[in-house]
Amino acid sequence: MTRRSALLTTGLALGAASRGVHAAPAGRLKQSVARWCYAKIPIDDLCRQAAEIGCKGMDLVEPPDWPVCRKYGLTPAMTSGKAKIPDGFNRKENHDRLEKELQETIAAAAEAKVPNVICFSGNRRGLPDDQGKENCIIGLRRVKKMAEDSGVTLCLELLNSKVNHKDYQCDHTAWGVEVMKGVDSPRVKLLYDIYHMQIMEGDIIRTIRDNIQYIGHFHTGGVPDRHELDDTQELQWRTVAKAIADLNFQGYFAHEFVPVRDPITSLRQAVELCSV
């Protein structure tokens, strides 16, 4: 930690103490934090500090750590199970395996009251977009009743294929929305990753407003480089957060940026920025 970040952390801590240890930013969004971005911090410490900051959930956390989240009042907001980004629903030969894996993941999530399970389209590998779309619809229809009966939402993630996930098929909102329309389930939604969609198509607020009924979850991350939500990034995150809150979004708004400064200070600043 640098001297500057230490002083900043101390100042923020004193401010929090003056308001009470558990004083957290008020806001209309349920903010969450992605576990993998803070992998060096022990889970118990991360949960405690995230709760004190004002987070309501933790993303991409698996069953062994769910009780730790609950201990600090955090909801394990999203789990991944055995899902793998390159191998998803866009190929029919994956459907039997994915259905079996999701039966286990959804059952565990439902029992623990974990609201969301992530899933992926998979990579193209030469597969035309229309065929991949049709296959995703067929595959997700196979598991939608399971999700509906369990009260768990399957979230198909939108990822960029330009920088981070070359060849990934669900890389534009319009394609993902067409899949959602074809599946037609209140328990199958899009995970709209703002970082990825800013890279692929921009026009973030208009796209969210036009498609909010198909979105079940959000991820953040500064563009470029997926770092802090600050003035080195090209989006005005408070404006984006307010636009989502104004739509009465009831899901989780999860921070999935990789901090390059003191991680807890960066998380605190992001939560405060997006408390609208």
Backbone as JSON, one array per atom type, in Angstrom:
{
  "sequence": "MTRRSALLTTGLALGAASRGVHAAPAGRLKQSVARWCYAKIPIDDLCRQAAEIGCKGMDLVEPPDWPVCRKYGLTPAMTSGKAKIPDGFNRKENHDRLEKELQETIAAAAEAKVPNVICFSGNRRGLPDDQGKENCIIGLRRVKKMAEDSGVTLCLELLNSKVNHKDYQCDHTAWGVEVMKGVDSPRVKLLYDIYHMQIMEGDIIRTIRDNIQYIGHFHTGGVPDRHELDDTQELQWRTVAKAIADLNFQGYFAHEFVPVRDPITSLRQAVELCSV",
  "N": [[0.85, -1.19, 0.0], [0.58, 2.23, -0.84], [1.78, 5.36, 0.56], [-0.05, 7.38, 0.07], [-2.43, 5.96, -0.54], [-2.77, 4.69, 1.89], [-3.28, 6.84, 3.61], [-5.65, 7.73, 2.47], [-7.3, 5.49, 2.88], [-7.34, 5.47, 5.69], [-8.63, 7.89, 6.19], [-11.16, 7.41, 5.07], [-11.95, 5.3, 6.67], [-12.15, 6.56, 9.17], [-14.21, 8.29, 8.63], [-16.27, 6.47, 8.25], [-16.37, 5.37, 10.79], [-17.32, 7.51, 12.25], [-19.91, 7.55, 11.48], [-20.82, 5.19, 12.34], [-20.08, 1.7, 12.52], [-21.41, 0.0, 10.76], [-22.55, 1.71, 8.99], [-23.67, 2.34, 5.79], [-23.55, 3.24, 2.31], [-26.54, 4.68, 1.16], [-28.9, 3.55, -1.23], [-30.57, 2.62, -4.3], [-29.88, 0.38, -5.7], [-28.98, -3.06, -5.46], [-25.95, -3.79, -4.59], [-23.19, -5.82, -5.5], [-20.23, -7.92, -5.3], [-17.62, -9.32, -7.19], [-16.11, -12.31, -6.42], [-13.68, -13.35, -7.53], [-12.13, -11.2, -8.29], [-10.92, -10.35, -6.03], [-9.27, -12.28, -5.04], [-6.98, -12.66, -3.51], [-7.6, -11.87, -1.0], [-8.62, -13.21, 2.05], [-11.63, -15.09, 2.28], [-13.35, -14.66, 4.48], [-12.5, -12.18, 5.5], [-12.96, -10.57, 3.26], [-15.76, -10.76, 2.91], [-16.67, -9.62, 5.32], [-15.68, -6.96, 5.13], [-16.83, -6.14, 2.72], [-19.55, -6.17, 3.39], [-19.6, -4.18, 5.37], [-18.98, -1.98, 3.82], [-21.26, -1.73, 2.3], [-22.19, -3.51, 0.41], [-24.53, -5.92, -0.83], [-24.41, -8.45, -1.79], [-22.42, -11.25, -3.07], [-20.67, -12.2, -5.9], [-20.15, -15.04, -8.1], [-19.31, -17.01, -6.34], [-18.71, -20.06, -4.73], [-20.29, -23.13, -3.42], [-18.83, -23.97, -0.92], [-18.2, -21.53, 0.24], [-20.54, -20.18, 0.64], [-21.84, -20.2, 3.25], [-20.15, -18.45, 4.65], [-20.58, -16.0, 3.4], [-23.27, -15.62, 4.12], [-23.0, -15.35, 6.86], [-22.17, -12.77, 7.21], [-24.3, -11.37, 6.3], [-24.5, -11.2, 3.55], [-25.78, -12.03, 0.34], [-25.09, -14.9, -1.55], [-24.85, -14.07, -4.63], [-24.6, -14.99, -7.23], [-23.73, -18.02, -8.84], [-21.43, -20.25, -10.48], [-21.12, -22.97, -10.9], [-20.3, -25.73, -12.91], [-19.93, -24.44, -15.27], [-18.42, -23.43, -18.36], [-16.84, -21.01, -20.3], [-16.09, -21.3, -23.16], [-17.54, -23.55, -24.0], [-20.66, -23.99, -24.52], [-24.24, -23.52, -24.76], [-24.58, -23.27, -27.49], [-24.03, -25.44, -29.05], [-25.45, -28.47, -29.92], [-24.49, -30.92, -29.1], [-23.55, -30.45, -26.6], [-25.72, -30.27, -24.95], [-26.93, -32.37, -23.4], [-24.99, -32.85, -21.42], [-24.81, -30.28, -20.23], [-27.41, -29.96, -19.27], [-27.52, -31.94, -17.3], [-25.47, -31.07, -15.56], [-26.54, -28.6, -14.78], [-28.83, -29.37, -13.46], [-27.8, -30.27, -11.02], [-26.48, -27.93, -10.11], [-28.52, -25.99, -10.03], [-30.28, -27.16, -8.2], [-28.72, -27.13, -5.85], [-28.36, -24.36, -5.6], [-31.0, -23.49, -5.27], [-31.68, -24.7, -2.82], [-29.99, -23.34, -1.09], [-30.86, -20.81, -1.4], [-29.68, -19.2, -3.36], [-29.79, -16.83, -5.82], [-29.1, -16.74, -8.6], [-27.7, -18.41, -11.46], [-24.97, -18.72, -13.53], [-24.57, -18.96, -17.12], [-23.37, -19.89, -20.44], [-23.0, -19.03, -23.93], [-21.01, -20.25, -25.44], [-18.18, -20.68, -27.69], [-17.91, -19.68, -31.18], [-16.51, -21.2, -33.21], [-16.64, -21.46, -35.99], [-19.37, -21.8, -36.31], [-22.36, -20.58, -37.67], [-24.01, -17.51, -36.71], [-26.85, -17.51, -36.63], [-27.45, -20.25, -36.45], [-26.18, -20.91, -34.07], [-27.69, -19.35, -32.34], [-30.24, -20.54, -32.57], [-29.64, -23.08, -31.52], [-28.95, -22.42, -28.88], [-31.41, -21.52, -27.93], [-32.92, -23.89, -28.09], [-31.49, -25.51, -26.26], [-31.63, -24.04, -23.83], [-34.33, -24.02, -23.44], [-34.71, -26.6, -22.61], [-33.94, -26.58, -19.97], [-35.34, -24.62, -18.72], [-37.77, -24.99, -17.29], [-36.96, -26.34, -15.05], [-35.46, -24.33, -13.81], [-37.49, -22.44, -13.4], [-39.26, -23.85, -11.68], [-37.64, -24.07, -9.49], [-37.15, -21.52, -8.68], [-34.87, -20.16, -9.4], [-32.72, -18.11, -11.31], [-31.42, -18.45, -14.52], [-28.64, -17.04, -16.01], [-27.56, -15.86, -18.96], [-24.51, -14.95, -20.12], [-23.39, -11.93, -21.59], [-20.54, -11.33, -23.41], [-17.46, -9.77, -24.47], [-16.03, -10.33, -27.68], [-13.88, -9.21, -28.76], [-11.64, -8.39, -27.28], [-11.23, -9.89, -24.82], [-12.5, -12.47, -24.92], [-12.14, -14.14, -27.37], [-13.95, -15.1, -30.2], [-16.27, -15.78, -28.87], [-19.79, -16.35, -28.83], [-22.22, -15.11, -27.91], [-22.09, -12.14, -28.09], [-23.22, -9.71, -28.59], [-25.85, -7.53, -27.66], [-28.32, -7.61, -29.06], [-28.35, -10.17, -30.23], [-28.35, -11.79, -27.94], [-30.81, -10.99, -26.83], [-32.59, -11.96, -28.73], [-32.31, -14.68, -28.28], [-33.36, -14.79, -25.67], [-36.03, -14.08, -26.18], [-36.79, -16.28, -27.68], [-36.56, -18.36, -25.84], [-38.27, -17.57, -23.79], [-38.89, -17.22, -20.9], [-39.44, -16.34, -17.49], [-37.37, -16.98, -15.86], [-35.02, -17.2, -17.25], [-32.57, -15.17, -18.19], [-30.56, -12.34, -19.33], [-27.16, -11.79, -18.47], [-26.0, -8.8, -18.24], [-23.1, -7.54, -18.97], [-21.53, -4.68, -18.41], [-18.97, -3.72, -18.92], [-18.05, -5.47, -20.97], [-19.98, -5.01, -23.0], [-19.7, -2.32, -23.51], [-17.27, -2.34, -24.82], [-17.95, -3.82, -27.13], [-20.21, -2.57, -28.34], [-21.11, -0.15, -27.22], [-23.3, 2.66, -26.44], [-24.7, 2.3, -24.02], [-26.68, 3.04, -21.98], [-29.08, 3.54, -23.45], [-29.42, 1.02, -24.64], [-29.76, -0.64, -22.41], [-32.14, 0.45, -21.33], [-33.93, -0.14, -23.41], [-34.03, -2.89, -23.29], [-34.45, -3.9, -20.76], [-36.27, -5.73, -19.69], [-35.29, -8.18, -20.34], [-33.01, -8.55, -18.93], [-31.27, -9.86, -16.2], [-29.22, -9.41, -14.43], [-26.31, -7.49, -13.6], [-22.92, -6.66, -14.46], [-20.0, -4.77, -13.63], [-17.14, -2.84, -14.74], [-14.3, -1.02, -15.5], [-13.66, 0.62, -18.63], [-10.97, 1.37, -20.74], [-9.46, -1.85, -19.9], [-10.61, -2.99, -17.56], [-10.48, -1.98, -14.91], [-10.6, 0.11, -11.95], [-13.62, 2.01, -11.28], [-13.34, 4.88, -12.22], [-11.98, 8.19, -12.98], [-10.23, 7.49, -14.97], [-11.48, 5.95, -16.75], [-13.87, 5.39, -19.44], [-16.64, 5.61, -19.13], [-19.4, 7.24, -17.47], [-20.02, 6.28, -14.52], [-21.79, 6.71, -12.38], [-23.95, 7.9, -13.64], [-24.77, 5.8, -15.31], [-25.48, 3.9, -13.35], [-27.6, 5.26, -12.1], [-29.44, 5.37, -14.2], [-30.12, 2.67, -14.44], [-31.2, 2.16, -11.89], [-33.39, 3.88, -12.01], [-35.06, 2.46, -13.63], [-36.23, 0.75, -11.95], [-34.91, -1.62, -11.34], [-34.54, -4.8, -9.93], [-32.69, -6.77, -9.5], [-29.24, -7.82, -9.01], [-26.4, -5.64, -8.99], [-23.34, -5.94, -9.87], [-19.95, -5.56, -8.97], [-17.27, -6.12, -10.99], [-14.59, -5.48, -11.45], [-11.0, -5.32, -11.76], [-9.0, -4.38, -9.26], [-6.33, -2.0, -9.18], [-5.22, -0.5, -7.3], [-5.3, -0.03, -3.7], [-7.35, -2.64, -2.83], [-9.78, -2.76, -1.24], [-10.31, -0.1, -0.68], [-10.78, 0.77, -3.3], [-13.06, -0.75, -3.92], [-14.86, 0.3, -2.04], [-15.06, 2.95, -2.94], [-16.23, 2.52, -5.44], [-18.72, 1.44, -4.73], [-19.83, 3.58, -3.31], [-19.91, 5.49, -5.39], [-21.83, 4.36, -7.06], [-24.09, 4.33, -5.53], [-27.1, 5.31, -5.74]],
  "CA": [[0.0, 0.0, 0.0], [1.34, 3.46, -0.87], [1.45, 6.3, 1.64], [-1.28, 8.1, -0.32], [-3.6, 5.09, -0.38], [-2.94, 4.44, 3.31], [-3.95, 8.0, 4.17], [-7.03, 7.73, 1.97], [-8.01, 4.43, 3.59], [-7.55, 5.91, 7.06], [-9.66, 8.92, 6.19], [-12.45, 6.79, 4.82], [-12.31, 4.51, 7.84], [-12.58, 7.47, 10.22], [-15.54, 8.76, 8.25], [-17.22, 5.39, 8.51], [-16.51, 5.22, 12.23], [-18.14, 8.59, 12.77], [-21.31, 7.25, 11.15], [-21.14, 3.86, 12.85], [-19.33, 0.7, 11.76], [-22.2, -0.61, 9.7], [-23.15, 2.71, 8.13], [-23.36, 2.03, 4.4], [-24.21, 4.17, 1.4], [-27.92, 4.38, 0.78], [-29.05, 3.48, -2.67], [-31.65, 1.77, -4.79], [-29.34, -0.82, -6.32], [-28.35, -4.06, -4.61], [-24.61, -3.93, -5.14], [-22.5, -7.06, -5.19], [-18.82, -7.88, -5.66], [-17.16, -10.6, -7.74], [-15.07, -12.9, -5.56], [-12.4, -13.62, -8.18], [-11.36, -9.96, -8.4], [-10.3, -10.12, -4.73], [-8.9, -13.65, -4.68], [-5.89, -12.68, -2.53], [-8.14, -11.53, 0.32], [-9.37, -14.34, 2.62], [-13.07, -14.93, 2.07], [-13.97, -14.11, 5.68], [-12.17, -10.75, 5.54], [-13.62, -9.89, 2.14], [-17.19, -10.67, 3.21], [-16.88, -8.65, 6.4], [-15.44, -5.6, 4.65], [-17.84, -5.83, 1.7], [-20.8, -5.87, 4.09], [-19.44, -2.88, 6.02], [-18.99, -0.98, 2.76], [-22.63, -1.56, 1.82], [-22.57, -4.54, -0.54], [-25.61, -6.81, -0.43], [-24.17, -9.78, -2.31], [-21.11, -11.61, -3.61], [-20.84, -12.93, -7.15], [-19.24, -16.08, -8.53], [-18.82, -17.68, -5.14], [-19.18, -21.44, -4.82], [-20.95, -23.63, -2.19], [-18.12, -23.96, 0.36], [-18.11, -20.18, 0.81], [-21.86, -19.58, 0.84], [-22.12, -19.9, 4.66], [-19.38, -17.29, 5.08], [-21.34, -14.83, 2.91], [-24.48, -15.47, 4.95], [-22.6, -14.92, 8.21], [-22.04, -11.31, 7.2], [-25.5, -10.77, 5.72], [-24.4, -11.11, 2.1], [-26.37, -13.09, -0.46], [-24.29, -15.41, -2.67], [-25.77, -13.57, -5.65], [-24.47, -15.75, -8.48], [-22.78, -19.12, -8.82], [-21.11, -20.71, -11.84], [-21.13, -24.42, -11.04], [-19.28, -26.26, -13.81], [-20.02, -23.74, -16.56], [-17.17, -23.0, -18.98], [-17.16, -20.01, -21.33], [-16.02, -21.72, -24.58], [-18.37, -24.72, -24.3], [-21.98, -23.66, -24.01], [-25.49, -24.01, -25.33], [-24.69, -23.1, -28.94], [-23.81, -26.72, -29.73], [-26.4, -29.46, -29.41], [-23.79, -32.03, -28.45], [-23.3, -30.08, -25.21], [-26.96, -30.07, -24.21], [-27.13, -33.41, -22.37], [-24.07, -32.59, -20.31], [-25.18, -29.04, -19.56], [-28.65, -30.19, -18.52], [-27.18, -32.72, -16.1], [-24.72, -30.2, -14.65], [-27.41, -27.57, -14.25], [-29.72, -29.99, -12.47], [-27.09, -30.25, -9.74], [-26.19, -26.56, -9.69], [-29.78, -25.31, -9.7], [-30.79, -27.76, -6.96], [-27.93, -26.6, -4.74], [-28.65, -22.94, -5.48], [-32.34, -23.34, -4.72], [-31.67, -25.07, -1.41], [-29.26, -22.31, -0.34], [-31.44, -19.51, -1.75], [-28.79, -18.45, -4.25], [-30.78, -16.46, -6.83], [-28.68, -16.76, -10.01], [-26.7, -19.35, -11.96], [-24.45, -18.22, -14.8], [-24.37, -19.9, -18.22], [-22.68, -19.28, -21.57], [-23.32, -19.5, -25.29], [-19.91, -20.99, -26.04], [-17.5, -20.04, -28.82], [-18.48, -19.98, -32.49], [-15.76, -22.26, -33.89], [-17.17, -21.57, -37.34], [-20.82, -21.96, -36.32], [-23.06, -19.33, -37.99], [-24.73, -16.93, -35.57], [-28.25, -17.95, -36.61], [-27.5, -21.63, -35.96], [-25.84, -20.87, -32.65], [-28.85, -18.79, -31.64], [-31.28, -21.58, -32.52], [-29.21, -24.14, -30.6], [-29.06, -21.9, -27.52], [-32.83, -21.52, -27.58], [-33.31, -25.28, -27.86], [-30.86, -25.99, -25.04], [-32.14, -23.35, -22.65], [-35.71, -24.48, -23.23], [-34.65, -27.88, -21.89], [-33.68, -26.39, -18.54], [-36.05, -23.47, -18.16], [-38.78, -25.39, -16.31], [-36.2, -26.64, -13.85], [-35.16, -23.04, -13.17], [-38.75, -21.85, -12.96], [-39.77, -24.59, -10.53], [-36.71, -23.9, -8.36], [-37.03, -20.11, -8.31], [-33.5, -19.74, -9.68], [-32.62, -17.51, -12.64], [-30.25, -18.72, -15.35], [-28.19, -15.79, -16.62], [-26.67, -16.04, -20.1], [-23.66, -13.76, -20.07], [-22.89, -11.21, -22.75], [-19.1, -11.1, -23.28], [-16.86, -9.24, -25.69], [-15.17, -11.23, -28.45], [-12.87, -8.36, -29.38], [-10.44, -8.26, -26.43], [-11.05, -10.89, -23.77], [-13.05, -13.8, -25.17], [-12.15, -14.27, -28.82], [-14.82, -16.1, -30.84], [-17.48, -16.03, -28.08], [-20.9, -16.08, -29.73], [-23.19, -14.17, -27.34], [-21.23, -10.96, -27.93], [-24.01, -8.51, -28.84], [-27.12, -7.54, -26.94], [-29.44, -8.01, -29.93], [-28.3, -11.63, -30.36], [-28.8, -12.34, -26.67], [-32.24, -10.72, -26.67], [-33.32, -12.91, -29.57], [-32.32, -15.95, -27.54], [-34.32, -14.64, -24.56], [-37.38, -14.11, -26.75], [-37.06, -17.64, -28.1], [-36.71, -19.22, -24.65], [-39.52, -17.07, -23.22], [-39.03, -17.67, -19.51], [-39.06, -15.33, -16.49], [-36.2, -17.46, -15.13], [-33.85, -17.2, -18.12], [-32.31, -13.76, -18.47], [-29.2, -11.99, -19.72], [-26.23, -11.1, -17.59], [-25.5, -7.7, -19.06], [-21.81, -7.08, -18.47], [-21.37, -3.35, -18.99], [-17.6, -3.65, -19.45], [-17.97, -6.17, -22.25], [-20.84, -4.41, -24.02], [-19.11, -1.04, -23.91], [-16.24, -2.66, -25.82], [-18.52, -4.35, -28.36], [-21.25, -1.79, -29.03], [-21.41, 1.15, -26.61], [-24.73, 3.03, -26.33], [-25.06, 1.46, -22.88], [-27.94, 3.38, -21.3], [-30.22, 3.3, -24.35], [-29.58, -0.43, -24.82], [-30.35, -1.17, -21.17], [-33.55, 0.88, -21.26], [-34.73, -0.84, -24.42], [-34.03, -4.35, -23.11], [-34.36, -4.22, -19.34], [-37.11, -6.9, -19.34], [-34.54, -9.4, -20.63], [-31.77, -8.5, -18.15], [-31.46, -10.32, -14.84], [-28.04, -9.19, -13.59], [-25.32, -6.6, -14.21], [-21.53, -6.61, -14.02], [-19.29, -3.54, -13.97], [-15.71, -2.93, -15.02], [-13.9, 0.15, -16.26], [-13.13, 0.45, -19.98], [-10.41, 0.05, -21.02], [-8.61, -2.59, -18.96], [-11.4, -3.6, -16.49], [-10.0, -1.58, -13.6], [-11.49, 0.89, -11.11], [-14.64, 2.87, -11.88], [-12.87, 6.22, -11.87], [-11.86, 9.11, -14.11], [-9.37, 6.95, -16.03], [-12.35, 5.12, -17.57], [-14.62, 6.21, -20.39], [-18.05, 5.72, -18.79], [-19.8, 7.93, -16.26], [-20.67, 5.15, -13.85], [-22.93, 7.15, -11.58], [-25.05, 8.11, -14.59], [-25.23, 4.46, -15.7], [-26.17, 3.3, -12.2], [-28.88, 5.95, -11.91], [-30.35, 4.95, -15.27], [-30.6, 1.33, -14.1], [-32.07, 2.3, -10.72], [-34.62, 4.54, -12.44], [-35.9, 1.43, -14.26], [-36.72, -0.09, -10.84], [-34.27, -2.93, -11.45], [-34.57, -5.46, -8.63], [-31.61, -7.75, -9.41], [-27.96, -7.37, -8.44], [-25.5, -4.81, -9.77], [-22.14, -6.51, -9.27], [-18.66, -4.99, -9.38], [-16.35, -7.14, -11.49], [-13.37, -4.85, -11.95], [-9.77, -5.78, -11.11], [-8.38, -3.16, -8.71], [-4.87, -1.86, -9.29], [-4.81, 0.19, -6.08], [-5.77, -0.77, -2.53], [-8.6, -3.21, -3.33], [-10.97, -2.43, -0.46], [-10.58, 1.32, -0.94], [-11.37, 0.86, -4.63], [-14.42, -1.27, -3.85], [-15.66, 1.27, -1.31], [-15.3, 4.09, -3.81], [-17.17, 2.11, -6.48], [-20.04, 1.31, -4.1], [-20.31, 4.94, -3.04], [-20.19, 6.11, -6.67], [-23.03, 3.77, -7.66], [-25.21, 4.4, -4.59], [-27.94, 6.36, -6.33]],
  "C": [[0.89, 1.24, 0.0], [0.93, 4.36, 0.29], [0.13, 7.01, 1.33], [-2.52, 7.24, -0.1], [-3.86, 4.77, 1.08], [-3.67, 5.61, 3.97], [-5.4, 8.06, 3.75], [-7.86, 6.69, 2.71], [-8.32, 4.85, 5.02], [-8.65, 6.95, 7.14], [-11.04, 8.35, 5.99], [-12.91, 5.99, 6.03], [-12.81, 5.4, 8.98], [-13.97, 8.01, 9.92], [-16.59, 7.72, 8.53], [-17.46, 5.23, 10.0], [-17.42, 6.29, 12.8], [-19.62, 8.35, 12.49], [-21.77, 5.95, 11.78], [-20.53, 2.82, 11.95], [-20.11, 0.19, 10.58], [-22.92, 0.43, 8.83], [-22.71, 2.45, 6.7], [-24.07, 3.02, 3.5], [-25.64, 3.74, 1.11], [-27.99, 4.32, -0.73], [-30.12, 2.5, -3.07], [-31.17, 0.47, -5.43], [-28.77, -1.76, -5.27], [-26.98, -4.35, -5.21], [-23.93, -5.19, -4.61], [-21.04, -6.91, -5.62], [-18.39, -9.26, -6.13], [-15.98, -11.12, -6.94], [-13.71, -12.96, -6.24], [-11.53, -12.37, -8.29], [-10.58, -9.65, -7.12], [-9.78, -11.44, -4.16], [-7.8, -13.7, -3.61], [-6.37, -12.36, -1.12], [-8.9, -12.74, 0.85], [-10.87, -14.07, 2.58], [-13.75, -14.29, 3.28], [-13.72, -12.6, 5.76], [-12.91, -9.99, 4.45], [-15.11, -9.72, 2.42], [-17.47, -9.61, 4.27], [-16.75, -7.22, 5.88], [-16.46, -5.2, 3.57], [-19.17, -5.45, 2.34], [-20.73, -4.5, 4.76], [-19.5, -1.74, 5.01], [-20.41, -0.71, 2.25], [-23.05, -2.55, 0.75], [-23.68, -5.42, 0.05], [-25.37, -8.25, -0.88], [-22.73, -9.99, -2.71], [-21.32, -12.53, -4.8], [-19.77, -14.0, -7.35], [-18.52, -16.7, -7.35], [-19.49, -19.05, -5.09], [-19.61, -21.98, -3.45], [-20.13, -23.61, -0.92], [-18.08, -22.59, 1.04], [-19.47, -19.52, 1.03], [-22.16, -19.29, 2.31], [-21.35, -18.68, 5.17], [-20.08, -16.0, 4.63], [-22.53, -14.56, 3.82], [-24.14, -14.95, 6.34], [-22.54, -13.4, 8.3], [-23.23, -10.63, 6.52], [-25.45, -10.57, 4.22], [-25.1, -12.28, 1.44], [-25.33, -13.59, -1.46], [-25.12, -15.17, -3.95], [-25.72, -14.35, -6.95], [-23.42, -16.84, -8.31], [-22.58, -19.63, -10.24], [-21.18, -22.22, -12.0], [-19.99, -24.89, -11.92], [-19.24, -25.55, -15.16], [-18.65, -23.28, -17.05], [-17.51, -22.13, -20.19], [-17.11, -20.56, -22.75], [-17.03, -22.8, -24.98], [-19.76, -24.55, -23.71], [-23.11, -24.22, -24.83], [-25.57, -23.88, -26.86], [-24.4, -24.38, -29.73], [-24.66, -27.8, -29.09], [-25.71, -30.61, -28.69], [-23.44, -31.72, -27.0], [-24.56, -30.15, -24.34], [-27.19, -31.11, -23.13], [-26.25, -33.15, -21.16], [-24.47, -31.35, -19.53], [-26.46, -29.21, -18.74], [-28.35, -30.93, -17.22], [-26.45, -31.85, -15.08], [-25.63, -29.17, -14.0], [-28.43, -28.14, -13.28], [-29.08, -29.94, -11.09], [-26.9, -28.82, -9.23], [-27.46, -25.83, -9.26], [-30.35, -25.85, -8.39], [-30.04, -27.21, -5.75], [-28.22, -25.13, -4.51], [-30.02, -22.72, -4.84], [-32.37, -23.64, -3.23], [-31.02, -23.99, -0.55], [-29.79, -20.91, -0.61], [-30.42, -18.6, -2.45], [-29.6, -18.1, -5.5], [-30.4, -16.71, -8.28], [-27.6, -17.79, -10.29], [-26.26, -18.86, -13.34], [-24.39, -19.33, -15.85], [-23.84, -19.13, -19.43], [-23.17, -19.84, -22.9], [-22.28, -20.48, -25.79], [-19.31, -20.22, -27.2], [-18.1, -20.5, -30.14], [-17.82, -21.22, -33.12], [-16.36, -22.54, -35.28], [-18.68, -21.71, -37.44], [-21.49, -20.62, -36.65], [-23.89, -18.83, -36.81], [-26.19, -17.39, -35.5], [-28.38, -19.37, -36.07], [-27.17, -21.69, -34.47], [-26.99, -20.35, -31.81], [-29.94, -19.84, -31.49], [-30.91, -22.68, -31.52], [-29.29, -23.68, -29.14], [-30.51, -21.9, -27.05], [-33.29, -22.93, -27.25], [-32.76, -25.78, -26.53], [-31.43, -25.35, -23.79], [-33.61, -23.69, -22.39], [-35.74, -25.8, -22.45], [-34.52, -27.7, -20.38], [-34.51, -25.28, -17.91], [-37.08, -23.86, -17.11], [-38.12, -25.72, -14.97], [-35.89, -25.35, -13.08], [-36.43, -22.4, -12.62], [-39.28, -22.53, -11.7], [-38.92, -24.37, -9.28], [-36.61, -22.45, -7.89], [-35.63, -19.56, -8.48], [-33.44, -19.2, -11.1], [-31.31, -17.91, -13.32], [-29.89, -17.44, -16.1], [-27.16, -16.09, -17.72], [-25.82, -14.79, -20.24], [-23.29, -13.25, -21.45], [-21.42, -10.88, -22.51], [-18.54, -10.51, -24.56], [-15.98, -10.3, -26.36], [-14.03, -10.47, -29.12], [-11.55, -8.37, -28.61], [-10.22, -9.48, -25.56], [-11.46, -12.31, -24.14], [-13.24, -13.99, -26.68], [-13.09, -15.4, -29.25], [-16.09, -16.41, -30.02], [-18.7, -15.57, -28.88], [-21.92, -15.07, -29.2], [-22.47, -12.86, -27.02], [-21.93, -9.66, -28.3], [-25.36, -8.64, -28.17], [-28.25, -8.05, -27.81], [-29.5, -9.52, -30.1], [-28.82, -12.28, -29.08], [-30.29, -12.14, -26.45], [-33.07, -11.67, -27.53], [-33.38, -14.29, -28.92], [-33.35, -15.88, -26.41], [-35.76, -14.72, -25.07], [-37.76, -15.54, -27.14], [-37.28, -18.59, -26.93], [-37.99, -18.86, -23.9], [-39.77, -17.61, -21.81], [-38.66, -16.54, -18.56], [-37.82, -15.73, -15.71], [-35.0, -17.72, -16.03], [-33.66, -15.77, -18.61], [-30.87, -13.57, -18.96], [-28.42, -11.44, -18.53], [-25.58, -10.04, -18.46], [-24.22, -7.16, -18.4], [-21.47, -5.77, -19.17], [-19.96, -3.18, -19.58], [-17.53, -4.27, -20.85], [-18.79, -5.49, -23.34], [-20.39, -3.01, -24.41], [-18.04, -1.28, -24.97], [-16.87, -3.04, -27.16], [-19.42, -3.37, -29.1], [-21.53, -0.42, -28.44], [-22.9, 1.38, -26.45], [-25.38, 2.3, -25.15], [-26.44, 1.78, -22.32], [-29.14, 3.13, -22.19], [-30.48, 1.8, -24.5], [-30.21, -1.06, -23.58], [-31.82, -0.8, -21.07], [-34.43, 0.09, -22.22], [-34.92, -2.32, -24.12], [-34.07, -4.79, -21.65], [-35.18, -5.45, -18.97], [-36.39, -8.22, -19.58], [-33.27, -9.51, -19.79], [-32.05, -8.9, -16.71], [-30.35, -9.92, -13.89], [-27.09, -8.27, -14.35], [-23.93, -6.85, -13.62], [-20.92, -5.29, -14.45], [-17.83, -3.85, -14.29], [-15.31, -1.77, -15.9], [-13.31, -0.2, -17.62], [-12.22, 1.63, -20.29], [-9.82, -0.61, -19.77], [-9.32, -3.21, -17.76], [-10.83, -3.26, -15.1], [-11.04, -0.69, -12.9], [-12.48, 1.74, -11.91], [-14.32, 4.32, -11.52], [-12.68, 7.06, -13.12], [-10.81, 8.68, -15.13], [-10.2, 6.13, -17.02], [-13.32, 5.97, -18.39], [-16.11, 6.34, -20.1], [-18.25, 6.56, -17.53], [-20.67, 6.95, -15.46], [-21.85, 5.56, -12.98], [-24.16, 7.37, -12.46], [-25.63, 6.77, -15.03], [-26.02, 3.83, -14.56], [-27.53, 3.95, -11.97], [-29.9, 5.53, -12.97], [-30.94, 3.58, -14.96], [-31.56, 1.39, -12.92], [-33.4, 2.93, -11.1], [-35.58, 3.57, -13.13], [-36.49, 0.47, -13.23], [-36.18, -1.51, -10.94], [-34.11, -3.55, -10.07], [-33.48, -6.52, -8.46], [-30.36, -7.15, -8.79], [-27.12, -6.63, -9.48], [-24.1, -5.08, -9.19], [-20.87, -5.91, -9.85], [-17.69, -6.11, -9.73], [-15.14, -6.47, -12.15], [-12.17, -5.37, -11.14], [-9.03, -4.56, -10.57], [-6.86, -3.17, -8.89], [-4.32, -1.04, -8.12], [-5.28, -0.63, -4.88], [-7.17, -1.31, -2.82], [-9.85, -2.81, -2.56], [-11.32, -0.96, -0.61], [-11.26, 1.48, -2.29], [-12.81, 0.35, -4.63], [-15.33, -0.28, -3.13], [-16.03, 2.45, -2.2], [-16.31, 3.74, -4.91], [-18.59, 2.01, -5.91], [-20.65, 2.69, -3.83], [-20.71, 5.64, -4.34], [-21.52, 5.64, -7.24], [-24.21, 3.7, -6.69], [-26.07, 5.58, -4.99], [-29.38, 6.22, -5.88]]
}
